[in-house]
């Protein structure tokens, strides 16, 4: 498959580190030096489906196809207002699509998991146009009194339209099952038969473990893709790394020994928007005209699961 259109949408509200100091014992200096984040976009009066719809419509417009031409919609999302139907169905209705639509919950590497699934559909010959949407409101999964987690996240949506092509040159997906390092729990409705205790648990994270996992798996995944393709970092024009935080991206970059200009980043003013991060970054780079036909890009993402993935793609 190949990408024929991209789009993204961000919430209007900008929350700076300074804003956070009004209700948290933290500082701009602490947050910026540990994470590279200065501000983030936070959802307020928008609904996530509004952002997802806007991103999808921009991607369709660039692709030059109508929603009615879509054969499949895949949506990466952890949480939104609707438990059911899936966000993919909500957006399908909003854009006027009438094709199968399915949600996947793969946390931060969701865009890569969706691409892996879409590529398999293309290989069967069942589809000609696939829309992937990644839409996340991570800031609503947080305890805003927990300064070790709430400083990291932002919200947003990214989308891409795919058509038949031969541009995916390597895929490596992985799961190292570990629920305790990064999770959120939601209390479901009570029933007359329920005897076990349940409560909502906002996002919990062992930051140091996530850091180690992120850097080691990204480097491992990228190096294995390069080896399989017989390439080196010099052959790659851009490394599209999940925008978790700048120190993680920097650590990966240094271990790979590649120059800074090959690592586009928006985490400083977007925060970490989970699976939407890579999709938004893709759209921003595309609209800036950063990519030339034939450029080689490596996407790498990691997150709850613990899931990880890397994809080598030609533009
Ligand atoms: N402001 C001020 N102080 C803080 C803050 C804050 N926002 N948060 C924590 N601290 C304090 C802690 O309480 C602790 O104080 P103590 O020494 O008195 O106990 C001290 O700072 C050090 O805390 P650590 O957690 O050890 O800090 P660390 O240097 O590990 O940095 C961080 C924490 C930034 C979370 C780091 O571990 C990290 O970047 N981890 C990766 C996490 C990540 O990116 N997750 C994203 C979600 S998952 C994903 O997308 C892959």
Short mmCIF file of C-alpha atoms and ligand atoms in Angstrom, two decimals:
data_model
loop_
_atom_site.label_atom_id
_atom_site.label_comp_id
_atom_site.label_asym_id
_atom_site.label_seq_id
_atom_site.Cartn_x
_atom_site.Cartn_y
_atom_site.Cartn_z
CA UNK A 1 0.00 0.00 0.00
CA UNK A 2 0.97 3.64 -0.20
CA UNK A 3 -0.20 6.87 1.43
CA UNK A 4 -2.27 9.17 -0.80
CA UNK A 5 -3.51 11.70 1.77
CA UNK A 6 -2.97 12.82 5.35
CA UNK A 7 -4.80 15.04 7.80
CA UNK A 8 -4.78 16.10 11.43
CA UNK A 9 -6.68 18.20 13.96
CA UNK A 10 -5.77 19.54 17.38
CA UNK A 11 -7.91 20.89 20.23
CA UNK A 12 -7.95 24.68 20.55
CA UNK A 13 -6.78 24.90 24.17
CA UNK A 14 -3.06 25.31 24.79
CA UNK A 15 -1.96 24.44 28.34
CA UNK A 16 1.55 25.63 29.17
CA UNK A 17 3.82 24.28 31.89
CA UNK A 18 3.29 27.60 33.64
CA UNK A 19 -0.49 26.92 33.64
CA UNK A 20 0.16 23.60 35.40
CA UNK A 21 2.10 25.28 38.21
CA UNK A 22 -1.17 26.95 39.27
CA UNK A 23 -2.47 23.65 40.66
CA UNK A 24 0.56 21.31 40.71
CA UNK A 25 3.83 21.35 42.65
CA UNK A 26 5.97 21.49 39.51
CA UNK A 27 7.88 23.97 37.32
CA UNK A 28 8.48 24.74 33.68
CA UNK A 29 12.17 23.98 34.28
CA UNK A 30 11.46 20.49 35.74
CA UNK A 31 9.03 19.50 32.98
CA UNK A 32 11.04 20.95 30.09
CA UNK A 33 14.36 19.48 31.23
CA UNK A 34 12.89 15.98 31.88
CA UNK A 35 10.56 15.77 28.87
CA UNK A 36 11.18 18.62 26.41
CA UNK A 37 7.48 19.53 26.73
CA UNK A 38 6.61 23.24 27.08
CA UNK A 39 2.88 23.10 26.32
CA UNK A 40 0.23 20.63 25.22
CA UNK A 41 -3.14 20.74 23.42
CA UNK A 42 -6.01 19.71 25.71
CA UNK A 43 -9.56 18.86 24.69
CA UNK A 44 -12.23 21.14 26.26
CA UNK A 45 -15.55 21.87 24.51
CA UNK A 46 -14.67 19.78 21.43
CA UNK A 47 -15.68 16.11 21.17
CA UNK A 48 -13.02 13.66 20.06
CA UNK A 49 -15.17 12.65 17.08
CA UNK A 50 -15.05 16.32 15.90
CA UNK A 51 -11.25 16.18 15.76
CA UNK A 52 -11.25 12.69 14.21
CA UNK A 53 -13.76 13.81 11.56
CA UNK A 54 -11.73 16.93 10.71
CA UNK A 55 -8.52 14.89 10.36
CA UNK A 56 -10.30 12.27 8.20
CA UNK A 57 -11.88 14.90 5.92
CA UNK A 58 -8.50 16.60 5.36
CA UNK A 59 -6.89 13.26 4.50
CA UNK A 60 -9.71 12.40 2.05
CA UNK A 61 -9.44 15.85 0.45
CA UNK A 62 -5.70 15.42 -0.15
CA UNK A 63 -6.27 11.89 -1.45
CA UNK A 64 -8.90 13.25 -3.85
CA UNK A 65 -11.42 10.55 -3.03
CA UNK A 66 -14.89 10.62 -1.48
CA UNK A 67 -15.77 8.86 1.76
CA UNK A 68 -18.09 6.65 -0.33
CA UNK A 69 -14.97 5.27 -2.10
CA UNK A 70 -13.52 3.87 1.15
CA UNK A 71 -13.42 0.08 1.53
CA UNK A 72 -12.39 -0.01 5.18
CA UNK A 73 -11.91 2.34 8.14
CA UNK A 74 -9.53 1.47 10.96
CA UNK A 75 -9.52 3.70 14.02
CA UNK A 76 -6.90 3.60 16.75
CA UNK A 77 -8.39 4.86 20.01
CA UNK A 78 -8.08 4.04 23.70
CA UNK A 79 -10.93 6.12 25.14
CA UNK A 80 -13.70 8.44 23.97
CA UNK A 81 -17.22 9.39 25.02
CA UNK A 82 -18.77 6.28 23.44
CA UNK A 83 -17.97 2.88 24.87
CA UNK A 84 -19.94 1.54 21.93
CA UNK A 85 -20.22 2.00 18.97
CA UNK A 86 -16.56 2.29 18.11
CA UNK A 87 -15.20 5.71 17.17
CA UNK A 88 -14.61 4.34 13.65
CA UNK A 89 -18.41 3.94 13.22
CA UNK A 90 -19.13 7.39 14.68
CA UNK A 91 -16.68 9.00 12.24
CA UNK A 92 -17.94 6.85 9.33
CA UNK A 93 -21.39 8.36 9.89
CA UNK A 94 -20.00 11.89 10.11
CA UNK A 95 -17.99 11.67 6.88
CA UNK A 96 -20.64 9.72 4.96
CA UNK A 97 -18.79 6.41 4.53
CA UNK A 98 -20.60 3.11 4.23
CA UNK A 99 -17.86 0.52 4.60
CA UNK A 100 -16.69 -1.80 7.39
CA UNK A 101 -15.27 0.17 10.30
CA UNK A 102 -13.35 -1.17 13.27
CA UNK A 103 -11.54 0.22 16.31
CA UNK A 104 -8.25 -1.06 17.65
CA UNK A 105 -6.89 -0.39 21.13
CA UNK A 106 -3.12 -0.59 20.85
CA UNK A 107 -2.13 2.55 22.80
CA UNK A 108 0.80 4.52 21.43
CA UNK A 109 1.83 2.21 18.55
CA UNK A 110 -1.81 2.14 17.30
CA UNK A 111 -1.03 3.90 14.00
CA UNK A 112 1.60 1.27 13.21
CA UNK A 113 -0.67 -1.62 14.22
CA UNK A 114 -3.41 -0.16 12.00
CA UNK A 115 -0.95 0.12 9.08
CA UNK A 116 0.13 -3.50 9.60
CA UNK A 117 -3.52 -4.66 9.51
CA UNK A 118 -4.34 -2.49 6.48
CA UNK A 119 -1.32 -3.83 4.58
CA UNK A 120 -2.64 -7.36 5.16
CA UNK A 121 -6.04 -6.32 3.69
CA UNK A 122 -4.27 -4.87 0.64
CA UNK A 123 -2.31 -8.10 0.18
CA UNK A 124 -5.56 -10.11 -0.02
CA UNK A 125 -6.80 -7.74 -2.76
CA UNK A 126 -10.02 -7.03 -0.80
CA UNK A 127 -9.53 -3.26 -0.58
CA UNK A 128 -8.55 -0.31 -2.77
CA UNK A 129 -8.92 2.60 -0.34
CA UNK A 130 -8.41 2.38 3.42
CA UNK A 131 -8.73 5.22 5.93
CA UNK A 132 -6.76 5.03 9.16
CA UNK A 133 -7.70 7.46 11.92
CA UNK A 134 -5.84 7.80 15.21
CA UNK A 135 -7.77 9.88 17.72
CA UNK A 136 -6.93 10.15 21.39
CA UNK A 137 -7.99 12.18 24.39
CA UNK A 138 -5.27 10.91 26.71
CA UNK A 139 -5.72 13.93 29.00
CA UNK A 140 -9.08 12.48 30.11
CA UNK A 141 -7.45 9.28 31.34
CA UNK A 142 -5.29 11.10 33.87
CA UNK A 143 -5.31 12.04 37.51
CA UNK A 144 -4.60 15.79 37.20
CA UNK A 145 -3.22 15.83 40.75
CA UNK A 146 -0.52 13.30 39.78
CA UNK A 147 2.40 15.43 38.59
CA UNK A 148 4.37 12.40 37.41
CA UNK A 149 1.84 11.58 34.65
CA UNK A 150 -0.42 14.56 33.82
CA UNK A 151 2.45 16.75 32.60
CA UNK A 152 3.18 14.37 29.72
CA UNK A 153 0.01 14.12 27.67
CA UNK A 154 -1.96 16.01 25.04
CA UNK A 155 -4.91 15.25 22.72
CA UNK A 156 -5.49 15.23 18.97
CA UNK A 157 -6.30 13.25 15.85
CA UNK A 158 -4.34 12.22 12.75
CA UNK A 159 -5.51 10.36 9.66
CA UNK A 160 -4.12 8.88 6.46
CA UNK A 161 -5.67 7.38 3.33
CA UNK A 162 -3.97 4.36 1.77
CA UNK A 163 -4.24 2.98 -1.78
CA UNK A 164 -2.61 -0.02 -3.51
CA UNK A 165 1.15 0.31 -3.81
CA UNK A 166 4.45 -1.27 -2.83
CA UNK A 167 5.71 1.33 -0.36
CA UNK A 168 5.81 -0.72 2.86
CA UNK A 169 9.31 -2.20 2.87
CA UNK A 170 9.49 -3.76 6.33
CA UNK A 171 7.34 -4.35 9.40
CA UNK A 172 8.23 -5.44 12.91
CA UNK A 173 5.48 -5.64 15.53
CA UNK A 174 5.90 -6.98 19.06
CA UNK A 175 4.16 -7.48 22.41
CA UNK A 176 5.95 -8.05 25.70
CA UNK A 177 2.88 -8.59 27.89
CA UNK A 178 3.13 -6.46 31.07
CA UNK A 179 -0.03 -4.88 32.47
CA UNK A 180 1.52 -3.23 35.52
CA UNK A 181 4.01 -0.80 33.96
CA UNK A 182 1.37 1.32 32.19
CA UNK A 183 -2.41 0.98 32.59
CA UNK A 184 -5.75 2.60 33.33
CA UNK A 185 -8.81 0.80 34.74
CA UNK A 186 -12.44 1.76 34.24
CA UNK A 187 -15.27 0.78 36.59
CA UNK A 188 -18.13 -0.82 34.70
CA UNK A 189 -21.81 -0.63 35.73
CA UNK A 190 -22.76 -2.59 38.81
CA UNK A 191 -24.94 -5.71 38.46
CA UNK A 192 -27.02 -7.47 41.16
CA UNK A 193 -24.63 -10.40 40.86
CA UNK A 194 -21.32 -8.59 41.22
CA UNK A 195 -19.34 -9.59 44.30
CA UNK A 196 -15.85 -8.41 43.44
CA UNK A 197 -14.54 -4.91 44.30
CA UNK A 198 -13.91 -2.56 41.38
CA UNK A 199 -12.85 1.04 41.08
CA UNK A 200 -11.70 3.55 38.46
CA UNK A 201 -7.92 3.83 38.35
CA UNK A 202 -6.55 6.76 36.35
CA UNK A 203 -3.47 6.23 34.22
CA UNK A 204 -0.68 4.60 36.22
CA UNK A 205 2.85 4.54 34.92
CA UNK A 206 6.26 3.37 36.06
CA UNK A 207 8.10 6.18 34.25
CA UNK A 208 11.58 4.70 34.52
CA UNK A 209 10.48 1.28 33.23
CA UNK A 210 8.58 2.90 30.33
CA UNK A 211 11.67 4.94 29.48
CA UNK A 212 13.92 1.85 29.37
CA UNK A 213 11.35 -0.18 27.41
CA UNK A 214 10.79 2.63 24.89
CA UNK A 215 14.45 3.24 24.12
CA UNK A 216 15.57 -0.39 24.03
CA UNK A 217 12.66 -1.67 21.90
CA UNK A 218 12.78 1.24 19.45
CA UNK A 219 16.49 0.78 18.87
CA UNK A 220 16.08 -3.00 18.56
CA UNK A 221 13.12 -2.67 16.15
CA UNK A 222 14.77 -0.03 13.96
CA UNK A 223 18.09 -1.88 13.80
CA UNK A 224 16.35 -5.12 12.85
CA UNK A 225 14.35 -3.39 10.07
CA UNK A 226 17.55 -1.82 8.73
CA UNK A 227 19.40 -5.15 8.82
CA UNK A 228 16.55 -6.99 7.05
CA UNK A 229 16.45 -4.35 4.30
CA UNK A 230 20.25 -4.19 3.97
CA UNK A 231 20.20 -0.47 4.86
CA UNK A 232 21.97 1.78 7.35
CA UNK A 233 20.74 4.89 9.14
CA UNK A 234 22.35 6.95 6.33
CA UNK A 235 19.79 5.51 3.89
CA UNK A 236 16.85 6.74 6.00
CA UNK A 237 15.69 10.33 5.46
CA UNK A 238 13.36 10.56 8.49
CA UNK A 239 12.79 8.64 11.73
CA UNK A 240 9.17 9.20 12.76
CA UNK A 241 9.39 8.31 16.45
CA UNK A 242 6.38 8.22 18.80
CA UNK A 243 6.31 11.63 20.49
CA UNK A 244 6.39 10.40 24.11
CA UNK A 245 9.03 12.84 25.22
CA UNK A 246 12.14 14.47 23.85
CA UNK A 247 14.55 12.60 26.13
CA UNK A 248 13.29 9.26 24.82
CA UNK A 249 13.61 10.47 21.21
CA UNK A 250 17.10 11.85 21.94
CA UNK A 251 18.24 8.60 23.58
CA UNK A 252 17.02 6.60 20.56
CA UNK A 253 18.71 9.03 18.16
CA UNK A 254 22.05 8.85 19.99
CA UNK A 255 21.99 5.02 20.14
CA UNK A 256 21.33 4.91 16.40
CA UNK A 257 24.03 7.53 15.75
CA UNK A 258 21.82 9.54 13.39
CA UNK A 259 21.67 13.36 13.05
CA UNK A 260 19.01 15.49 14.78
CA UNK A 261 17.49 16.81 11.54
CA UNK A 262 16.29 13.28 10.68
CA UNK A 263 14.02 13.21 13.78
CA UNK A 264 11.06 15.56 13.26
CA UNK A 265 9.34 16.34 16.55
CA UNK A 266 6.34 18.27 17.87
CA UNK A 267 6.23 17.00 21.45
CA UNK A 268 7.48 20.36 22.79
CA UNK A 269 4.15 22.03 22.00
CA UNK A 270 1.75 19.08 21.49
CA UNK A 271 2.54 16.74 24.42
CA UNK A 272 2.15 12.98 23.98
CA UNK A 273 -1.10 12.24 22.12
CA UNK A 274 -0.64 8.44 22.24
CA UNK A 275 -1.38 6.78 18.88
CA UNK A 276 -2.36 10.10 17.31
CA UNK A 277 1.21 11.40 17.76
CA UNK A 278 2.81 9.61 14.80
CA UNK A 279 -0.22 10.24 12.56
CA UNK A 280 -0.25 13.98 13.38
CA UNK A 281 3.52 14.20 12.90
CA UNK A 282 3.17 12.51 9.51
CA UNK A 283 0.56 15.03 8.40
CA UNK A 284 2.56 18.02 9.65
CA UNK A 285 5.72 16.85 7.85
CA UNK A 286 3.74 16.07 4.70
CA UNK A 287 2.08 19.50 4.65
CA UNK A 288 5.43 21.22 5.20
CA UNK A 289 6.65 19.42 2.06
CA UNK A 290 9.40 17.65 4.00
CA UNK A 291 9.16 14.35 2.12
CA UNK A 292 10.32 13.72 -1.45
CA UNK A 293 9.15 10.77 -3.53
CA UNK A 294 11.44 7.80 -2.80
CA UNK A 295 12.45 9.05 0.68
CA UNK A 296 12.72 6.23 3.20
CA UNK A 297 10.93 6.76 6.51
CA UNK A 298 11.04 4.58 9.59
CA UNK A 299 8.12 4.82 12.02
CA UNK A 300 8.75 3.52 15.53
CA UNK A 301 6.30 3.54 18.45
CA UNK A 302 5.95 1.89 21.86
CA UNK A 303 3.49 1.98 24.73
CA UNK A 304 1.02 0.17 26.98
CA UNK A 305 0.83 -3.55 26.44
CA UNK A 306 3.73 -3.37 26.36
CA UNK A 307 3.36 -3.09 22.59
CA UNK A 308 5.89 -1.84 20.09
CA UNK A 309 6.24 -1.61 16.36
CA UNK A 310 8.38 -0.24 13.58
CA UNK A 311 7.61 0.19 9.88
CA UNK A 312 9.96 1.03 7.02
CA UNK A 313 8.12 2.93 4.32
CA UNK A 314 9.05 4.58 1.05
CA UNK A 315 7.35 7.91 0.35
N1 LIG B 1 7.48 18.21 38.76
C1 LIG B 1 8.38 18.25 39.75
N2 LIG B 1 8.85 17.12 40.33
C2 LIG B 1 8.38 15.95 39.89
C3 LIG B 1 7.43 15.86 38.84
C4 LIG B 1 6.98 17.06 38.28
N3 LIG B 1 6.08 17.10 37.28
N4 LIG B 1 7.15 14.56 38.61
C5 LIG B 1 7.90 13.85 39.46
N5 LIG B 1 8.64 14.68 40.24
C6 LIG B 1 9.58 14.34 41.30
C7 LIG B 1 9.29 13.01 41.93
O1 LIG B 1 8.32 13.12 42.94
C8 LIG B 1 10.66 12.64 42.50
O2 LIG B 1 10.83 13.33 43.70
P1 LIG B 1 11.60 12.61 44.94
O3 LIG B 1 12.98 12.33 44.41
O4 LIG B 1 11.54 13.65 45.98
O5 LIG B 1 10.82 11.37 45.19
C9 LIG B 1 11.62 13.23 41.48
O6 LIG B 1 10.88 14.22 40.74
C10 LIG B 1 12.19 12.21 40.53
O7 LIG B 1 11.11 11.42 40.02
P2 LIG B 1 11.32 10.32 38.93
O8 LIG B 1 10.01 9.69 38.60
O9 LIG B 1 12.43 9.42 39.38
O10 LIG B 1 11.81 11.23 37.72
P3 LIG B 1 12.45 10.82 36.36
O11 LIG B 1 13.75 11.49 36.25
O12 LIG B 1 12.37 9.34 36.12
O13 LIG B 1 11.47 11.51 35.32
C11 LIG B 1 9.65 10.97 33.83
C12 LIG B 1 10.10 11.15 35.30
C13 LIG B 1 9.77 12.30 33.13
C14 LIG B 1 8.20 10.52 33.83
C15 LIG B 1 10.58 9.91 33.18
O14 LIG B 1 10.63 8.74 33.95
C16 LIG B 1 10.13 9.58 31.81
O15 LIG B 1 10.26 10.36 30.90
N6 LIG B 1 9.59 8.34 31.60
C17 LIG B 1 9.01 7.96 30.36
C18 LIG B 1 7.54 8.05 30.54
C19 LIG B 1 6.79 8.40 29.29
O16 LIG B 1 7.25 9.07 28.40
N7 LIG B 1 5.56 7.98 29.29
C20 LIG B 1 4.70 8.33 28.23
C21 LIG B 1 3.53 7.43 28.23
S1 LIG B 1 3.88 5.93 27.58
C22 LIG B 1 4.35 6.14 26.07
O17 LIG B 1 3.90 7.00 25.35
C23 LIG B 1 5.38 5.23 25.69
#
